[in-house]
Amino acid sequence: MLRVFAILTLILPGTLPKAATALDLRHTGTFEINHPSSLDYDPTFCGLWIANEGPEVILVTLDGLELRRFSSDLFTIKAITIEGDALLVADGAGMFQRLTKNGEPLGAPFRSSLGWADTEGLAVDGAGNLVMVEDDPEFLTWMTPEGEVLRRIDTMTLNPPLSEAQGIARDPRTGHLLIVDDREGTNSLYEFDSEGQLLSTASLLPYGIDPEGIAIRPGSNQLFVAFDVGTRIASFDYTPTLPEGAEALPPAGDCMMM
């Protein structure tokens, strides 16, 4: 078990805040998958949507059995997230498209107001806005569903810097954002609050090399991390950082197929 406690320090820009309990991860399993780069958990199917920087996305069960596979109008699919009852995919060059879960386009591809953007991971916040991580240059960005940028954080100003952000996931119970930094960075998990304040970090080296994607299953307090080296997805029991004295979070509703 890996237990990482937030560092007590002065509140300065980019530093870890006070008054937080431990981010806790416990590795529970692994399955092989072909070069996963972006993940999101879907309670409708009790499965994972996966992009692997190729032309298609796939839906698999939580032990890797393929359920669906289809492409989009984008040249490649680098990032994926669930947006309501649909999927949103990105090509890592500033283009996005919405698809049904059967692969049917819900509109033509559109571009963010940034123009080119090296989108590595996507999530949707509680207000319905998009949150994405970018690798080159290094940003955590909030934008409207139409692609208008609302605000950005330069992740190189954090302590420690987040230099190679790849995947992002949002815990709906807390609003916290979990981001993985690949092996060219720290090979770690970063946890942020809903406003983008860094809460905690945890090394992922004991479990794999080159993390690329991340997904949260809040209904069972599970976390899934995709590793490029070894082409596999690892599962964890997961407890987020909470204020000191806070009660443990109850699991959310889950697995509509069950």
Coordinates of N, CA and C in Angstrom, one line a residue, residues 1 14 16 18 22 26 35 37 47 49 56 70 81 98 135 137-140 174 191 196 230 237 253:
M1 N 0.8 -1.2 0.0 CA 0.0 0.0 0.0 C 0.9 1.2 0.0
G14 N 1.3 27.6 -6.2 CA 1.9 26.4 -6.6 C 2.4 25.4 -5.6
L16 N 1.6 23.0 -1.9 CA 0.6 22.1 -1.4 C -0.1 22.8 -0.2
K18 N -2.4 23.3 3.5 CA -2.5 22.6 4.8 C -3.7 21.8 4.9
A22 N -4.7 11.9 3.8 CA -3.9 11.2 2.9 C -4.7 10.8 1.6
R26 N -4.3 1.6 -3.4 CA -4.0 0.2 -3.1 C -4.2 -0.6 -4.4
H35 N -1.7 -0.3 -26.0 CA -1.2 1.1 -26.0 C -2.3 2.1 -25.6
S37 N -4.0 5.3 -24.1 CA -3.5 6.6 -23.9 C -4.5 7.5 -23.2
G47 N -17.8 -0.3 -17.8 CA -16.6 -0.5 -18.6 C -15.8 0.7 -18.8
W49 N -14.0 3.3 -21.6 CA -13.7 3.8 -23.0 C -12.2 4.1 -23.1
E56 N -9.4 4.8 -33.8 CA -10.6 4.3 -33.2 C -10.5 4.4 -31.7
F70 N -15.1 1.8 -32.7 CA -15.5 2.6 -33.9 C -14.5 3.8 -34.0
T81 N -13.6 11.4 -23.4 CA -14.4 11.6 -22.1 C -15.8 11.4 -22.4
R98 N -18.1 15.2 -31.1 CA -19.0 14.5 -30.2 C -19.6 13.3 -31.0
D135 N 0.2 19.0 -23.1 CA 1.5 18.6 -22.9 C 2.6 19.6 -23.4
P137 N 2.5 23.5 -25.1 CA 3.1 23.8 -23.8 C 2.2 23.2 -22.7
E138 N 2.7 23.3 -21.5 CA 2.0 22.5 -20.4 C 1.0 23.4 -19.7
F139 N -0.3 23.0 -19.9 CA -1.4 23.7 -19.3 C -2.5 22.8 -18.8
L140 N -3.2 23.3 -17.8 CA -4.5 22.7 -17.4 C -5.5 23.8 -17.7
T174 N -16.2 14.8 -5.1 CA -15.5 15.9 -4.5 C -15.2 17.0 -5.5
E191 N -3.1 15.2 -7.6 CA -4.5 15.4 -7.2 C -4.7 16.9 -7.0
G196 N -8.3 23.8 -9.2 CA -7.0 23.7 -9.7 C -5.9 23.9 -8.7
G230 N 4.5 -1.8 -21.1 CA 3.8 -3.0 -20.7 C 2.4 -3.0 -21.2
D237 N -7.8 0.4 -5.4 CA -8.8 1.0 -4.5 C -8.3 2.4 -4.1
G253 N -23.7 6.1 -7.2 CA -24.4 5.1 -7.9 C -23.5 4.5 -9.0

